[in-house]
Short mmCIF file of C-alpha atoms in Angstrom, two decimals:
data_model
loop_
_atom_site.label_atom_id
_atom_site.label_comp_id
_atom_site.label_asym_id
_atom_site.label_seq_id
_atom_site.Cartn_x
_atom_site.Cartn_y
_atom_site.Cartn_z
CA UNK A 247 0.00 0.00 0.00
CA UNK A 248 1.52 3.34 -0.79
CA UNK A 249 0.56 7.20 -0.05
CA UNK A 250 1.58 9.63 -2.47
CA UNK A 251 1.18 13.58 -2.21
CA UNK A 252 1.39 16.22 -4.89
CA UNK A 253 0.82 19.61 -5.81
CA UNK A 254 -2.15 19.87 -8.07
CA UNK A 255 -2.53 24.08 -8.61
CA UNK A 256 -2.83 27.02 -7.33
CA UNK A 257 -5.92 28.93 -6.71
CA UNK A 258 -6.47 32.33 -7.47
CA UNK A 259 -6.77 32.95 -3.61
CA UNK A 260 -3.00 32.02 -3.42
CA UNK A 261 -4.10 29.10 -1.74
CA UNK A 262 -2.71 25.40 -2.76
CA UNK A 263 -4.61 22.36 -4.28
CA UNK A 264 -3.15 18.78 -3.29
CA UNK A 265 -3.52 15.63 -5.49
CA UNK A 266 -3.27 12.76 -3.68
CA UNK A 267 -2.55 9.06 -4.86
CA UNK A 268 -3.66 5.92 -3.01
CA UNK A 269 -2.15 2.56 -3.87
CA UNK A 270 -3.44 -0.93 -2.42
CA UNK A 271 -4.38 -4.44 -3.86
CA UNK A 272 -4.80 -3.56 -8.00
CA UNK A 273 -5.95 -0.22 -7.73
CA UNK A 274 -4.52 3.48 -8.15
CA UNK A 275 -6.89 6.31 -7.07
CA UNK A 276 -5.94 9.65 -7.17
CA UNK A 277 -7.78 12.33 -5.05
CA UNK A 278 -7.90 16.42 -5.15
CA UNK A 279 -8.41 18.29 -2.46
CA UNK A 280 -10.83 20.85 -4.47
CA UNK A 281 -14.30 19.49 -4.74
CA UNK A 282 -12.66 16.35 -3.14
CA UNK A 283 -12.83 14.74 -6.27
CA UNK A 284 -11.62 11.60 -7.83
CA UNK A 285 -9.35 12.90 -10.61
CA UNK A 286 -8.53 8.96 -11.49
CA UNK A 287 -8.51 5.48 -11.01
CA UNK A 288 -6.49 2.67 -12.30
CA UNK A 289 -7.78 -0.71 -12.93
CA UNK A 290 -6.82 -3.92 -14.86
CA UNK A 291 -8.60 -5.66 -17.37
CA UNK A 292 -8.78 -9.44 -17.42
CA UNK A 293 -5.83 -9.53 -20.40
CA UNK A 294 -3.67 -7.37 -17.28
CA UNK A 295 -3.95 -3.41 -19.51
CA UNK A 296 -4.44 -0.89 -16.59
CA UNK A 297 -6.75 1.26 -17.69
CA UNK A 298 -8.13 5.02 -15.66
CA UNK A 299 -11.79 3.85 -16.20
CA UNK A 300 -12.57 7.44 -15.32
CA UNK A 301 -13.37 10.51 -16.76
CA UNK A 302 -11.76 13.20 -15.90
CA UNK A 303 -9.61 17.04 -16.72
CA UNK A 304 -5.76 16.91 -17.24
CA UNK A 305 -5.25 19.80 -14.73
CA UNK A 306 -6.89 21.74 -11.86
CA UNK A 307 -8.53 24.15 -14.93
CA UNK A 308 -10.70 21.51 -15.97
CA UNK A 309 -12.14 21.04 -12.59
CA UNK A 310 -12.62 24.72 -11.52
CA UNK A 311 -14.65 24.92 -15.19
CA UNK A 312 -16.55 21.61 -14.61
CA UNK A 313 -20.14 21.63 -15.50
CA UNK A 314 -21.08 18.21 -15.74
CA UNK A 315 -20.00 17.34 -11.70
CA UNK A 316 -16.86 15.04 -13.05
CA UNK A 317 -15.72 13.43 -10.31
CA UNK A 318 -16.77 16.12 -7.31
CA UNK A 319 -18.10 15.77 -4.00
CA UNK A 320 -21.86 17.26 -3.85
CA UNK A 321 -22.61 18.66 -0.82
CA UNK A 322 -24.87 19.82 0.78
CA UNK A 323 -27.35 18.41 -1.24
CA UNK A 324 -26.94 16.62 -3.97
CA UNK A 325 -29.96 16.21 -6.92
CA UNK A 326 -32.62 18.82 -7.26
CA UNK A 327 -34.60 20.53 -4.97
CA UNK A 328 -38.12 21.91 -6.30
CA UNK A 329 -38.57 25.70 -6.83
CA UNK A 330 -35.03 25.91 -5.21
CA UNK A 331 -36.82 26.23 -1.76
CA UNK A 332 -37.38 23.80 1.32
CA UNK A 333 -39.41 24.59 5.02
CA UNK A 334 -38.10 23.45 8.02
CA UNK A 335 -38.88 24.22 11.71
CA UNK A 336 -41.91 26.64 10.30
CA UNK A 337 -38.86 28.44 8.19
CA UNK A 338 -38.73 28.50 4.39
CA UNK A 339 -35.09 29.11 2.93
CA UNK A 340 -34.19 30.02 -0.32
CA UNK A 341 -31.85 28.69 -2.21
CA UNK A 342 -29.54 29.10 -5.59
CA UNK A 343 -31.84 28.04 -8.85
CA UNK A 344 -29.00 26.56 -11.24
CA UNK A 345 -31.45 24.10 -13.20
CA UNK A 346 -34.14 26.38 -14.35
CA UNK A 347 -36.33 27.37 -11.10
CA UNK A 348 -34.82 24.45 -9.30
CA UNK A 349 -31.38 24.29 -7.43
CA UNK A 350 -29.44 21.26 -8.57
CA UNK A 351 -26.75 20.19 -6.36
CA UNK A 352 -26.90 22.98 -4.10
CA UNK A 353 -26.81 25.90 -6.82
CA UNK A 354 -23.84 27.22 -8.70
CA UNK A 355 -21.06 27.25 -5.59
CA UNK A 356 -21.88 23.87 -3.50
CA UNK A 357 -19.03 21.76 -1.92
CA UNK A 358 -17.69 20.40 -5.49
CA UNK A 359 -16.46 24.17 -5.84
CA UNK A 360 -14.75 24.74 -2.70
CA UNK A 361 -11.08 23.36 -1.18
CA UNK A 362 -11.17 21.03 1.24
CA UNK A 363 -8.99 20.11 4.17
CA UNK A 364 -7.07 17.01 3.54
CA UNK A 365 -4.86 14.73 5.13
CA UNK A 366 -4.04 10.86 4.34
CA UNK A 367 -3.27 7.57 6.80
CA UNK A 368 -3.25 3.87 6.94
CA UNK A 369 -5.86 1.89 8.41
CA UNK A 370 -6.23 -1.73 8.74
CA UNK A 371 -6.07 -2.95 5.02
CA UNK A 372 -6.31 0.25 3.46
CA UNK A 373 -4.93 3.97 2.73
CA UNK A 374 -7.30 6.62 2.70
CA UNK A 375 -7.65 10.43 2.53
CA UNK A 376 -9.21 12.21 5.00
CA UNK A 377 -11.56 15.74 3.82
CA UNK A 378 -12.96 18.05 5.65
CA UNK A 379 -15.05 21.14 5.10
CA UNK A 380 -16.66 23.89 7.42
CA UNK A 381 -19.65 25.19 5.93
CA UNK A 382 -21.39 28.35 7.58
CA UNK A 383 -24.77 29.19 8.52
CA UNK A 384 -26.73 30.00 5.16
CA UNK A 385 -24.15 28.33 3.10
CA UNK A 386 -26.00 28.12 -0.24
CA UNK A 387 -29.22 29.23 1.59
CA UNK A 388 -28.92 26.18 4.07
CA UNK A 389 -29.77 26.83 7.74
CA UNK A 390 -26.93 25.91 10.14
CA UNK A 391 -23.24 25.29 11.03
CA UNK A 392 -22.12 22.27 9.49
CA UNK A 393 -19.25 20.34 9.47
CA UNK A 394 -18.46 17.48 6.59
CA UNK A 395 -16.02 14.99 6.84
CA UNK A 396 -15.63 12.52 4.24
CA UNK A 397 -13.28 9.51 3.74
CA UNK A 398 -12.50 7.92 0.72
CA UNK A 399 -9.87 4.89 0.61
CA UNK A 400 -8.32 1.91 -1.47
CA UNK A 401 -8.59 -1.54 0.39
CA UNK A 402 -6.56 -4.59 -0.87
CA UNK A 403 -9.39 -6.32 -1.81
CA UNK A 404 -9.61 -3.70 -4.84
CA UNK A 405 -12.58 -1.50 -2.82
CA UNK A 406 -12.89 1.94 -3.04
CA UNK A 407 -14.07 2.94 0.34
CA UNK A 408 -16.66 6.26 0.94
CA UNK A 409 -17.67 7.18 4.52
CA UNK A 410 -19.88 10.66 4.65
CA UNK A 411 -20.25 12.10 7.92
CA UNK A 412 -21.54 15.53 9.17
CA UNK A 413 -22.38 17.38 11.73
CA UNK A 414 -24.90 20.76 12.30
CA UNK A 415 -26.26 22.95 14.74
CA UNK A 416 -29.19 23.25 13.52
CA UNK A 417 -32.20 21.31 11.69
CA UNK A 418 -30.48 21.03 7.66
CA UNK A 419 -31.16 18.05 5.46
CA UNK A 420 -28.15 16.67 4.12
CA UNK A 421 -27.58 14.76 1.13
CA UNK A 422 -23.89 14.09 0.21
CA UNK A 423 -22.47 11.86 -2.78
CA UNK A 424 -19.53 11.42 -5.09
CA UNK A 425 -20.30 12.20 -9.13
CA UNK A 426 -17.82 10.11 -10.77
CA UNK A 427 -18.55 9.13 -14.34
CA UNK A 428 -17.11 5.28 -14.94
CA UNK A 429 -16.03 3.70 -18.05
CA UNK A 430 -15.36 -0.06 -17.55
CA UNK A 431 -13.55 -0.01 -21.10
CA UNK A 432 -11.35 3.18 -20.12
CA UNK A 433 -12.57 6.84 -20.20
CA UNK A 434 -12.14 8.23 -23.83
CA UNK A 435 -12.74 4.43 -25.03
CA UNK A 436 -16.33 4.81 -26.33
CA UNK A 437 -19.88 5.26 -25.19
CA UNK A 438 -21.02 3.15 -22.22
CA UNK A 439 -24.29 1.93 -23.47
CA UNK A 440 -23.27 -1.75 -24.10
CA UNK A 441 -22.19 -1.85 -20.16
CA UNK A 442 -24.23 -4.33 -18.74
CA UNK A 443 -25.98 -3.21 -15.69
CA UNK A 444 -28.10 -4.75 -12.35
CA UNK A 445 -29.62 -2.56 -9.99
CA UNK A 446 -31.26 -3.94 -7.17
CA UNK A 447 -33.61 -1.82 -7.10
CA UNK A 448 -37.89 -3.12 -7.20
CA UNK A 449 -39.06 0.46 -7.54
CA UNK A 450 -37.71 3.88 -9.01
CA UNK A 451 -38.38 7.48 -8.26
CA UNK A 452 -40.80 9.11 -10.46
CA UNK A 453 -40.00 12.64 -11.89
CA UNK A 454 -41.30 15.21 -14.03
CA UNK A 455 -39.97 16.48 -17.39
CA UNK A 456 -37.37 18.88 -15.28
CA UNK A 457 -36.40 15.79 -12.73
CA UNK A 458 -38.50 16.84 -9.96
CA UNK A 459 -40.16 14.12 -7.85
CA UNK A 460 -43.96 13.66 -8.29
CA UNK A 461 -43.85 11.93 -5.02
CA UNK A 462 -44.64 8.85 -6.09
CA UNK A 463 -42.08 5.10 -6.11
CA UNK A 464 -42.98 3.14 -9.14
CA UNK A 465 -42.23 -0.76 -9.41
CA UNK A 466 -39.90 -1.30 -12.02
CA UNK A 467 -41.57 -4.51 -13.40
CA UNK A 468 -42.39 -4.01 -17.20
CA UNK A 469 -40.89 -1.07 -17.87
CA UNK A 470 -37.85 0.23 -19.32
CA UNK A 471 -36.09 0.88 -15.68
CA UNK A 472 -36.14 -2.68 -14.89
CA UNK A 473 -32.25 -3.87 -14.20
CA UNK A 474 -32.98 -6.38 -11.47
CA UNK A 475 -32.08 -8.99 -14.58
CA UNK A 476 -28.62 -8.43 -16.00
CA UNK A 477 -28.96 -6.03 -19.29
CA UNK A 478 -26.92 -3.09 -21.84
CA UNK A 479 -27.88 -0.10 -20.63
CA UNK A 480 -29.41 0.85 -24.34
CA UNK A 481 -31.75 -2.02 -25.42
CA UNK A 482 -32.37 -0.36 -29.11
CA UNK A 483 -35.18 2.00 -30.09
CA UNK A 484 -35.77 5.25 -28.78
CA UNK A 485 -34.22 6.43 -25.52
CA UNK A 486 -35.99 8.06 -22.65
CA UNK A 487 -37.36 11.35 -23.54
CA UNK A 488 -36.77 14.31 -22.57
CA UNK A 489 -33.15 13.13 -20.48
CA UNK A 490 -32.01 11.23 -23.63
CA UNK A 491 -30.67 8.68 -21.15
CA UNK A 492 -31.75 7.42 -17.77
CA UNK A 493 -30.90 10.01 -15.17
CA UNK A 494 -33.06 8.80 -12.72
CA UNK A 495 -32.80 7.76 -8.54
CA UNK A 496 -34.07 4.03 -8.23
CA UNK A 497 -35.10 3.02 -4.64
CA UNK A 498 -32.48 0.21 -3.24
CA UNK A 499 -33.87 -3.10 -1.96
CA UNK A 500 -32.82 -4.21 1.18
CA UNK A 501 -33.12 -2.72 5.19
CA UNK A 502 -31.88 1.39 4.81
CA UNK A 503 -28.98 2.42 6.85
CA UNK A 504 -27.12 -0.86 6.33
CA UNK A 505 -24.63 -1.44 3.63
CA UNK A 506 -26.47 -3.82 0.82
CA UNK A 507 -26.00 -4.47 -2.49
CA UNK A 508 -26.61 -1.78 -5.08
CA UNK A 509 -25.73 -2.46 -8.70
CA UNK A 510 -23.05 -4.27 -10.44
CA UNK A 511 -21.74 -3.02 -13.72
CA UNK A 512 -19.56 -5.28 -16.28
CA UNK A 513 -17.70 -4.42 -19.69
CA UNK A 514 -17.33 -7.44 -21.76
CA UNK A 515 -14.25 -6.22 -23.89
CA UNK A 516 -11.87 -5.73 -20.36
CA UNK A 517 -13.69 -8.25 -18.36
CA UNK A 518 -13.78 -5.61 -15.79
CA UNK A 519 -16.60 -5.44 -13.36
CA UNK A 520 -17.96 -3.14 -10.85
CA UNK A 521 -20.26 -3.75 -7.53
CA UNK A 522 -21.27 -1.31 -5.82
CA UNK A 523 -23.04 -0.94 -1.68
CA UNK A 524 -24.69 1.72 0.03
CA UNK A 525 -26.32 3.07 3.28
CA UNK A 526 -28.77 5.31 1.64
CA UNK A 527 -31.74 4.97 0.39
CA UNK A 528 -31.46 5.55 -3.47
CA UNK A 529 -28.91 5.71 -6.07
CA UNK A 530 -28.98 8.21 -9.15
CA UNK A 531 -28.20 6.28 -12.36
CA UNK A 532 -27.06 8.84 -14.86
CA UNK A 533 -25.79 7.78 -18.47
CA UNK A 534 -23.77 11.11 -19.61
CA UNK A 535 -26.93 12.67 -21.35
CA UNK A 536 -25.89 16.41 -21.43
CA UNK A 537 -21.94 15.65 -21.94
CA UNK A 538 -21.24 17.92 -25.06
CA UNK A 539 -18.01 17.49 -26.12
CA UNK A 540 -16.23 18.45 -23.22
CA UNK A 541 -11.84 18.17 -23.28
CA UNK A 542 -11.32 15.42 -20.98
CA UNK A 543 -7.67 13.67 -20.32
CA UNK A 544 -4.90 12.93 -22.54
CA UNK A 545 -6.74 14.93 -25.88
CA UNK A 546 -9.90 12.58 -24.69
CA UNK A 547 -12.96 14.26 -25.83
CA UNK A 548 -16.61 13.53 -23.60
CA UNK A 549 -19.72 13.43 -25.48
CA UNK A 550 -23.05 11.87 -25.20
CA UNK A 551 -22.97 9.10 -22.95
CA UNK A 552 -19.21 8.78 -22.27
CA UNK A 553 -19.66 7.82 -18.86
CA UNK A 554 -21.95 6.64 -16.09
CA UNK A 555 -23.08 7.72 -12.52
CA UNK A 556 -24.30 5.62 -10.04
CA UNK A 557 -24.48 8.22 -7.18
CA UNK A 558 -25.85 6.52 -3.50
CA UNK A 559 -27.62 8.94 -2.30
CA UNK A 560 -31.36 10.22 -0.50
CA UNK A 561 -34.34 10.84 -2.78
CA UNK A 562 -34.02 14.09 -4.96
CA UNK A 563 -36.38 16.95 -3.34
CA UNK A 564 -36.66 14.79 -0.31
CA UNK A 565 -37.15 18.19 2.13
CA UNK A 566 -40.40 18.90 0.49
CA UNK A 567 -41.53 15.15 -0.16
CA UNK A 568 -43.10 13.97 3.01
CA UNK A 569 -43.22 10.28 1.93
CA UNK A 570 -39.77 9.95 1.39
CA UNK A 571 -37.01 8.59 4.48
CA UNK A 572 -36.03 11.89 5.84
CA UNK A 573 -32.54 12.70 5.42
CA UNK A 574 -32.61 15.71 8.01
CA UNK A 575 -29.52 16.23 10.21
CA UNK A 576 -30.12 18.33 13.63
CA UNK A 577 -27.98 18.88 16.82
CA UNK A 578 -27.08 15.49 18.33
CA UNK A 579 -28.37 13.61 14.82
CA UNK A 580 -25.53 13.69 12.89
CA UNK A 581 -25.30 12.21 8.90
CA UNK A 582 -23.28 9.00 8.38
CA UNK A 583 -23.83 7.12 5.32
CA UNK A 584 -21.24 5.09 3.29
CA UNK A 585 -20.73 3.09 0.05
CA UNK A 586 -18.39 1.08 -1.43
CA UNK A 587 -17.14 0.23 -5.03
CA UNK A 588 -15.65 -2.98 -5.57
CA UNK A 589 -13.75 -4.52 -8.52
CA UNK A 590 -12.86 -7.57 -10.27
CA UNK A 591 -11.38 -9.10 -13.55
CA UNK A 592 -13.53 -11.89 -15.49
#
């Protein structure tokens, strides 16, 4: 297992970006300490080619430019909130519309723009790095002090490792997830539709044409979001309309608030596969709809579909959905969720 620690940039602050690179098992993951993203990860295919299977900028420009989310931390909540507005405690707040009327992923300066504390260490079977962020009162129009801590780590077993934790001193809902975009044949190599997916998901979140919750959870069964059956992501015909894509938060099976199987992802061509656990209630799957063209690593260009998301995560618009599993943090109720990615060769 090995630690590695470089300079990544300079912001315009003065102030100094780190890029950090973990080593254990078959895996190289390398971490920056703005939007405490994942910048990169190594993996081998089944023929032994190490491949960075994700998408990603060259240098820190990329990622203080970076519309589509590549590889950020959201925080403090990620997906879209309705009307860009939430009540709590008798109290409505405002917040940042970025997606039309609606905020998406906290507005236009959430955690994915900001520079995070940092520090690495061993721990059992792994290396991880350690972020940290202090987030005032009214931080994007969010009530409360709040402190986020998140953990992200290499194991030997070829895991990547993601612990959220945070802490506020007042009422806030809290939704916090990673936005890599994976592709099991190497980023730049191709679309991802012929991945074949399995969520384990029985029901999905229903939205409206702009992604907003209608409040309803729909069974799956005989409809185009069914993945509890191993299946290519595009089955032929026409593709969901208006997101050109699924970009959608499917409900996962199993007790919430334990760590249960999620989805599993595998790329024929490499042999490489992907399973993935969560905590939370929901993942986002998210195909790379609106990618246009953007200048990715190594002269790599990103369009349509390029990559996938699978980000664990609550409900989108869960403050102002009643029926959904709460995902409010208050004093002495602090947020701890975690996932974890796992890959193999076959």
């Amino acid at each position: 297992m090995k630690i590695k620690e470089n300079d990544f940039g300079v912001l315009s602050n003065g102030k100094k970006v780190k890029i950090w690179t973990l080593s254990a098992g078959d895996l190289k993951l390398s971490l920056s300490s703005y939007g405490a993203a994942w910048t990169s990860l190594i993996v081998p295919s089944r023929n032994g080619i190490k491949d960075d299977i994700l998408l990603g900028y060259s240098g820190l420009d990329g990622y203080l430019n970076n519309g589509p989310y590549i590889g950020v931390t959201v925080g403090r909540f990620a997906n879209r909130i309705k009307d860009a507005s939430f009540e709590i405690m008798g109290m409505r707040h405002a917040l940042n519309a970025n997606d039309g009327v609606n905020s998406l992923h906290s507005g236009p300066r959430g955690f994915d723009k900001l520079l995070w504390k940092s520090e690495a260490y061993e721990e059992n079977e792994g290396v991880y790095v350690r972020f940290e962020l202090d987030s005032p009162d009214g931080d994007c129009g969010f009530p409360g002090q709040m402190k986020a801590v998140v953990n992200y780590g290499l194991t030997k077993s070829n895991e990547v490792i993601c612990d959220y934790q945070a802490k506020v001193d007042k009422p806030c809902p809290i939704n916090l997830t990673n936005h890599a975009y994976f592709n099991l044949a190497g980023e730049g190599n191709g679309n991802i539709l012929n991945h074949d997916v399995v969520l384990y998901s029985s029901s999905y979140v229903q939205v409206d044409k702009t992604g907003i919750p209608t409040g309803n959870i729909v069974p799956v069964d005989g409809t185009i979001f069914d993945f509890r059956k191993r299946r290519k992501i595009f089955l032929g015909g026409s593709f969901l309309k208006p997101f050109r894509g699924y970009d959608h938060c499917f409900a996962v099976d199993g007790e919430r608030g334990k760590l249960r199987p999620c989805a599993e992802v595998h790329e024929e061509d490499t042999g490489r596969s992907m399973a993935v656990f969560t905590s939370q209630p929901g993942v986002q799957f998210y195909t790379g709809n609106f990618l246009k063209n953007a200048a990715g690593k190594h002269g790599s260009v990103y369009g349509k579909h390029s990559g996938f998301c699978l980000e664990t995560q609550h409900y989108p618009d869960t403050p102002n959905q009643k029926g959904f599993p709460s995902c409010t943090a208050a004093p002495g109720k602090d947020y701890h969720e975690k996932a974890v990615f796992k890959f193999d060769v076959g």
